């Protein structure tokens, strides 16, 4: 099976993780990874407006010039989808 991990140091930013949206603001959004660590992701207001607290994101976190950023393909799911994931 595939282990989902988000430790940026240990994995060099590689590997997908499940992120829970904790906060949404005009300049970005906060997420908590599957290890309980929180991250602030700067984003345009138009992107942040699409998210709601509790939504789930499946994606890869990587260090960036602006802090931490999602990299590559990102799948967004409503909070209700958590029961389907397990």
Tab-separated table of N, CA and C in Angstrom:
chain	number	residue	atom	x	y	z
A	1	UNK	N	0.808	-1.178	0.000
A	1	UNK	CA	0.000	0.000	0.000
A	1	UNK	C	0.860	1.255	0.000
A	2	UNK	N	0.237	2.372	-0.210
A	2	UNK	CA	0.900	3.668	-0.241
A	2	UNK	C	0.644	4.390	1.065
A	3	UNK	N	1.722	4.788	1.735
A	3	UNK	CA	1.588	5.562	2.967
A	3	UNK	C	1.533	7.036	2.617
A	4	UNK	N	0.577	7.739	3.163
A	4	UNK	CA	0.467	9.174	2.929
A	4	UNK	C	1.200	9.896	4.042
A	5	UNK	N	2.173	10.721	3.680
A	5	UNK	CA	2.947	11.463	4.660
A	5	UNK	C	3.225	12.845	4.132
A	6	UNK	N	3.398	13.812	5.046
A	6	UNK	CA	3.632	15.171	4.594
A	6	UNK	C	4.844	15.811	5.235
A	7	UNK	N	5.685	15.056	5.881
A	7	UNK	CA	6.859	15.637	6.516
A	7	UNK	C	7.762	16.217	5.441
A	8	UNK	N	7.824	17.553	5.373
A	8	UNK	CA	8.584	18.211	4.314
A	8	UNK	C	10.075	17.927	4.421
A	9	UNK	N	10.620	17.839	5.629
A	9	UNK	CA	12.036	17.580	5.782
A	9	UNK	C	12.367	16.135	5.458
A	10	UNK	N	11.642	15.207	6.049
A	10	UNK	CA	11.952	13.793	5.886
A	10	UNK	C	11.741	13.321	4.454
A	11	UNK	N	10.766	13.881	3.766
A	11	UNK	CA	10.450	13.405	2.419
A	11	UNK	C	10.879	14.380	1.342
A	12	UNK	N	11.549	15.453	1.742
A	12	UNK	CA	12.006	16.424	0.756
A	12	UNK	C	10.869	17.068	-0.009
A	13	UNK	N	9.680	17.109	0.590
A	13	UNK	CA	8.546	17.716	-0.084
A	13	UNK	C	7.831	16.764	-1.028
A	14	UNK	N	8.311	15.532	-1.140
A	14	UNK	CA	7.707	14.577	-2.068
A	14	UNK	C	6.606	13.789	-1.375
A	15	UNK	N	5.630	13.340	-2.117
A	15	UNK	CA	4.586	12.485	-1.603
A	15	UNK	C	3.296	13.230	-1.329
A	16	UNK	N	2.204	12.607	-1.673
A	16	UNK	CA	0.886	13.204	-1.473
A	16	UNK	C	0.441	13.020	-0.030
A	17	UNK	N	-0.352	13.939	0.439
A	17	UNK	CA	-0.899	13.869	1.782
A	17	UNK	C	-2.340	14.374	1.767
A	18	UNK	N	-3.096	13.992	2.781
A	18	UNK	CA	-4.447	14.508	2.944
A	18	UNK	C	-4.360	15.720	3.854
A	19	UNK	N	-4.911	16.823	3.398
A	19	UNK	CA	-4.887	18.075	4.132
A	19	UNK	C	-6.311	18.503	4.441
A	20	UNK	N	-6.535	18.965	5.667
A	20	UNK	CA	-7.857	19.472	6.052
A	20	UNK	C	-7.769	20.993	6.115
A	21	UNK	N	-8.665	21.675	5.416
A	21	UNK	CA	-8.690	23.138	5.433
A	21	UNK	C	-9.180	23.593	6.808
A	22	UNK	N	-8.341	24.396	7.488
A	22	UNK	CA	-8.673	24.889	8.823
A	22	UNK	C	-9.176	26.321	8.819
A	23	UNK	N	-8.674	27.114	7.882
A	23	UNK	CA	-8.986	28.542	7.848
A	23	UNK	C	-8.915	29.030	6.412
A	24	UNK	N	-9.789	29.945	6.053
A	24	UNK	CA	-9.790	30.539	4.719
A	24	UNK	C	-9.797	32.055	4.878
A	25	UNK	N	-8.887	32.721	4.153
A	25	UNK	CA	-8.801	34.183	4.183
A	25	UNK	C	-8.591	34.693	2.761
A	26	UNK	N	-8.632	36.006	2.588
A	26	UNK	CA	-8.465	36.591	1.254
A	26	UNK	C	-7.084	36.358	0.661
A	27	UNK	N	-6.074	36.152	1.523
A	27	UNK	CA	-4.706	36.011	1.019
A	27	UNK	C	-4.189	34.578	1.030
A	28	UNK	N	-5.059	33.608	1.342
A	28	UNK	CA	-4.637	32.206	1.340
A	28	UNK	C	-5.500	31.376	2.271
A	29	UNK	N	-4.960	30.217	2.665
A	29	UNK	CA	-5.715	29.327	3.537
A	29	UNK	C	-4.772	28.475	4.374
A	30	UNK	N	-5.270	28.067	5.537
A	30	UNK	CA	-4.511	27.210	6.428
A	30	UNK	C	-4.997	25.787	6.334
A	31	UNK	N	-4.056	24.850	6.392
A	31	UNK	CA	-4.398	23.431	6.338
A	31	UNK	C	-3.663	22.688	7.450
A	32	UNK	N	-4.218	21.554	7.825
A	32	UNK	CA	-3.551	20.649	8.752
A	32	UNK	C	-3.283	19.356	8.001
A	33	UNK	N	-2.019	18.882	8.065
A	33	UNK	CA	-1.682	17.650	7.362
A	33	UNK	C	-2.059	16.424	8.191
A	34	UNK	N	-1.839	15.243	7.632
A	34	UNK	CA	-2.243	14.011	8.309
A	34	UNK	C	-1.361	13.673	9.505
A	35	UNK	N	-0.330	14.478	9.761
A	35	UNK	CA	0.504	14.304	10.948
A	35	UNK	C	0.191	15.347	12.015
A	36	UNK	N	-0.825	16.189	11.769
A	36	UNK	CA	-1.252	17.186	12.727
A	36	UNK	C	-0.517	18.518	12.639
A	37	UNK	N	0.368	18.662	11.674
A	37	UNK	CA	1.117	19.913	11.502
A	37	UNK	C	0.307	20.892	10.662
A	38	UNK	N	0.324	22.163	11.063
A	38	UNK	CA	-0.407	23.191	10.333
A	38	UNK	C	0.499	23.930	9.361
A	39	UNK	N	-0.068	24.354	8.231
A	39	UNK	CA	0.656	25.072	7.182
A	39	UNK	C	-0.225	26.192	6.661
A	40	UNK	N	0.380	27.353	6.374
A	40	UNK	CA	-0.329	28.446	5.730
A	40	UNK	C	0.082	28.463	4.268
A	41	UNK	N	-0.886	28.461	3.361
A	41	UNK	CA	-0.621	28.434	1.932
A	41	UNK	C	-1.136	29.728	1.302
A	42	UNK	N	-0.234	30.639	0.948
A	42	UNK	CA	-0.667	31.861	0.265
A	42	UNK	C	-1.363	31.496	-1.048
A	43	UNK	N	-2.456	32.186	-1.350
A	43	UNK	CA	-3.208	31.908	-2.581
A	43	UNK	C	-4.016	33.141	-2.958
A	44	UNK	N	-4.322	33.281	-4.247
A	44	UNK	CA	-5.190	34.388	-4.671
A	44	UNK	C	-6.567	34.267	-4.015
A	45	UNK	N	-7.213	35.403	-3.811
A	45	UNK	CA	-8.540	35.427	-3.193
A	45	UNK	C	-9.524	34.562	-3.975
A	46	UNK	N	-9.403	34.535	-5.307
A	46	UNK	CA	-10.328	33.743	-6.125
A	46	UNK	C	-10.180	32.241	-5.855
A	47	UNK	N	-8.984	31.792	-5.526
A	47	UNK	CA	-8.755	30.382	-5.190
A	47	UNK	C	-9.272	30.091	-3.793
A	48	UNK	N	-8.919	30.932	-2.839
A	48	UNK	CA	-9.349	30.724	-1.455
A	48	UNK	C	-10.871	30.729	-1.340
A	49	UNK	N	-11.541	31.525	-2.164
A	49	UNK	CA	-13.003	31.626	-2.114
A	49	UNK	C	-13.695	30.306	-2.472
A	50	UNK	N	-12.997	29.406	-3.131
A	50	UNK	CA	-13.576	28.119	-3.511
A	50	UNK	C	-13.553	27.101	-2.371
A	51	UNK	N	-12.799	27.392	-1.317
A	51	UNK	CA	-12.623	26.450	-0.214
A	51	UNK	C	-13.501	26.808	0.976
A	52	UNK	N	-13.826	25.785	1.768
A	52	UNK	CA	-14.581	25.956	3.011
A	52	UNK	C	-13.811	25.235	4.117
A	53	UNK	N	-13.926	25.729	5.332
A	53	UNK	CA	-13.314	25.042	6.461
A	53	UNK	C	-13.830	23.608	6.510
A	54	UNK	N	-12.916	22.667	6.702
A	54	UNK	CA	-13.279	21.249	6.749
A	54	UNK	C	-13.079	20.525	5.436
A	55	UNK	N	-12.977	21.257	4.315
A	55	UNK	CA	-12.722	20.602	3.032
A	55	UNK	C	-11.420	19.815	3.103
A	56	UNK	N	-11.317	18.788	2.286
A	56	UNK	CA	-10.117	17.967	2.221
A	56	UNK	C	-9.401	18.207	0.902
A	57	UNK	N	-8.087	18.272	0.971
A	57	UNK	CA	-7.262	18.394	-0.220
A	57	UNK	C	-6.290	17.225	-0.239
A	58	UNK	N	-6.123	16.604	-1.385
A	58	UNK	CA	-5.099	15.587	-1.570
A	58	UNK	C	-4.068	16.204	-2.488
A	59	UNK	N	-2.866	16.387	-1.978
A	59	UNK	CA	-1.835	17.042	-2.770
A	59	UNK	C	-0.468	16.906	-2.139
A	60	UNK	N	0.499	17.510	-2.775
A	60	UNK	CA	1.884	17.465	-2.328
A	60	UNK	C	2.311	18.848	-1.862
A	61	UNK	N	2.823	18.935	-0.647
A	61	UNK	CA	3.354	20.185	-0.113
A	61	UNK	C	4.838	20.271	-0.433
A	62	UNK	N	5.271	21.451	-0.843
A	62	UNK	CA	6.689	21.675	-1.091
A	62	UNK	C	7.069	23.065	-0.614
A	63	UNK	N	8.313	23.220	-0.150
A	63	UNK	CA	8.782	24.560	0.205
A	63	UNK	C	8.777	25.457	-1.039
A	64	UNK	N	8.495	26.738	-0.830
A	64	UNK	CA	8.507	27.689	-1.941
A	64	UNK	C	9.069	29.012	-1.449
A	65	UNK	N	9.259	29.938	-2.345
A	65	UNK	CA	9.766	31.257	-1.985
A	65	UNK	C	8.801	31.982	-1.051
A	66	UNK	N	7.542	31.621	-1.080
A	66	UNK	CA	6.510	32.269	-0.248
A	66	UNK	C	6.183	31.452	0.995
A	67	UNK	N	6.957	30.408	1.285
A	67	UNK	CA	6.700	29.552	2.450
A	67	UNK	C	6.482	28.125	2.009
A	68	UNK	N	5.245	27.664	2.098
A	68	UNK	CA	4.868	26.322	1.672
A	68	UNK	C	3.805	26.446	0.594
A	69	UNK	N	3.842	25.541	-0.389
A	69	UNK	CA	2.872	25.603	-1.479
A	69	UNK	C	2.462	24.192	-1.889
A	70	UNK	N	1.285	24.088	-2.459
A	70	UNK	CA	0.858	22.837	-3.085
A	70	UNK	C	1.554	22.730	-4.426
A	71	UNK	N	1.922	21.518	-4.786
A	71	UNK	CA	2.657	21.299	-6.024
A	71	UNK	C	1.989	20.185	-6.821
A	72	UNK	N	1.866	20.384	-8.118
A	72	UNK	CA	1.301	19.355	-8.986
A	72	UNK	C	-0.207	19.274	-8.869
A	73	UNK	N	-0.724	18.104	-9.182
A	73	UNK	CA	-2.162	17.862	-9.163
A	73	UNK	C	-2.704	17.921	-7.739
A	74	UNK	N	-3.808	18.621	-7.540
A	74	UNK	CA	-4.470	18.717	-6.240
A	74	UNK	C	-5.927	18.318	-6.432
A	75	UNK	N	-6.407	17.444	-5.563
A	75	UNK	CA	-7.807	17.021	-5.592
A	75	UNK	C	-8.489	17.637	-4.377
A	76	UNK	N	-9.576	18.356	-4.596
A	76	UNK	CA	-10.346	18.981	-3.518
A	76	UNK	C	-11.651	18.223	-3.328
A	77	UNK	N	-11.961	17.924	-2.072
A	77	UNK	CA	-13.179	17.200	-1.736
A	77	UNK	C	-13.910	17.926	-0.611
A	78	UNK	N	-15.233	17.892	-0.610
A	78	UNK	CA	-15.969	18.503	0.499
A	78	UNK	C	-15.719	17.714	1.782
A	79	UNK	N	-15.926	18.355	2.920
A	79	UNK	CA	-15.683	17.728	4.226
A	79	UNK	C	-16.433	16.408	4.368
A	80	UNK	N	-17.616	16.311	3.784
A	80	UNK	CA	-18.418	15.088	3.887
A	80	UNK	C	-17.726	13.860	3.288
A	81	UNK	N	-16.750	14.079	2.423
A	81	UNK	CA	-16.067	12.952	1.767
A	81	UNK	C	-15.170	12.182	2.730
A	82	UNK	N	-14.882	12.735	3.898
A	82	UNK	CA	-14.004	12.049	4.844
A	82	UNK	C	-14.531	10.682	5.223
A	83	UNK	N	-15.832	10.549	5.339
A	83	UNK	CA	-16.423	9.245	5.709
A	83	UNK	C	-16.174	8.206	4.629
A	84	UNK	N	-15.970	8.606	3.396
A	84	UNK	CA	-15.688	7.670	2.312
A	84	UNK	C	-14.221	7.245	2.296
A	85	UNK	N	-13.356	8.090	2.851
A	85	UNK	CA	-11.915	7.807	2.867
A	85	UNK	C	-11.566	6.854	3.997
A	86	UNK	N	-12.243	7.000	5.125
A	86	UNK	CA	-12.008	6.085	6.244
A	86	UNK	C	-11.396	6.709	7.379
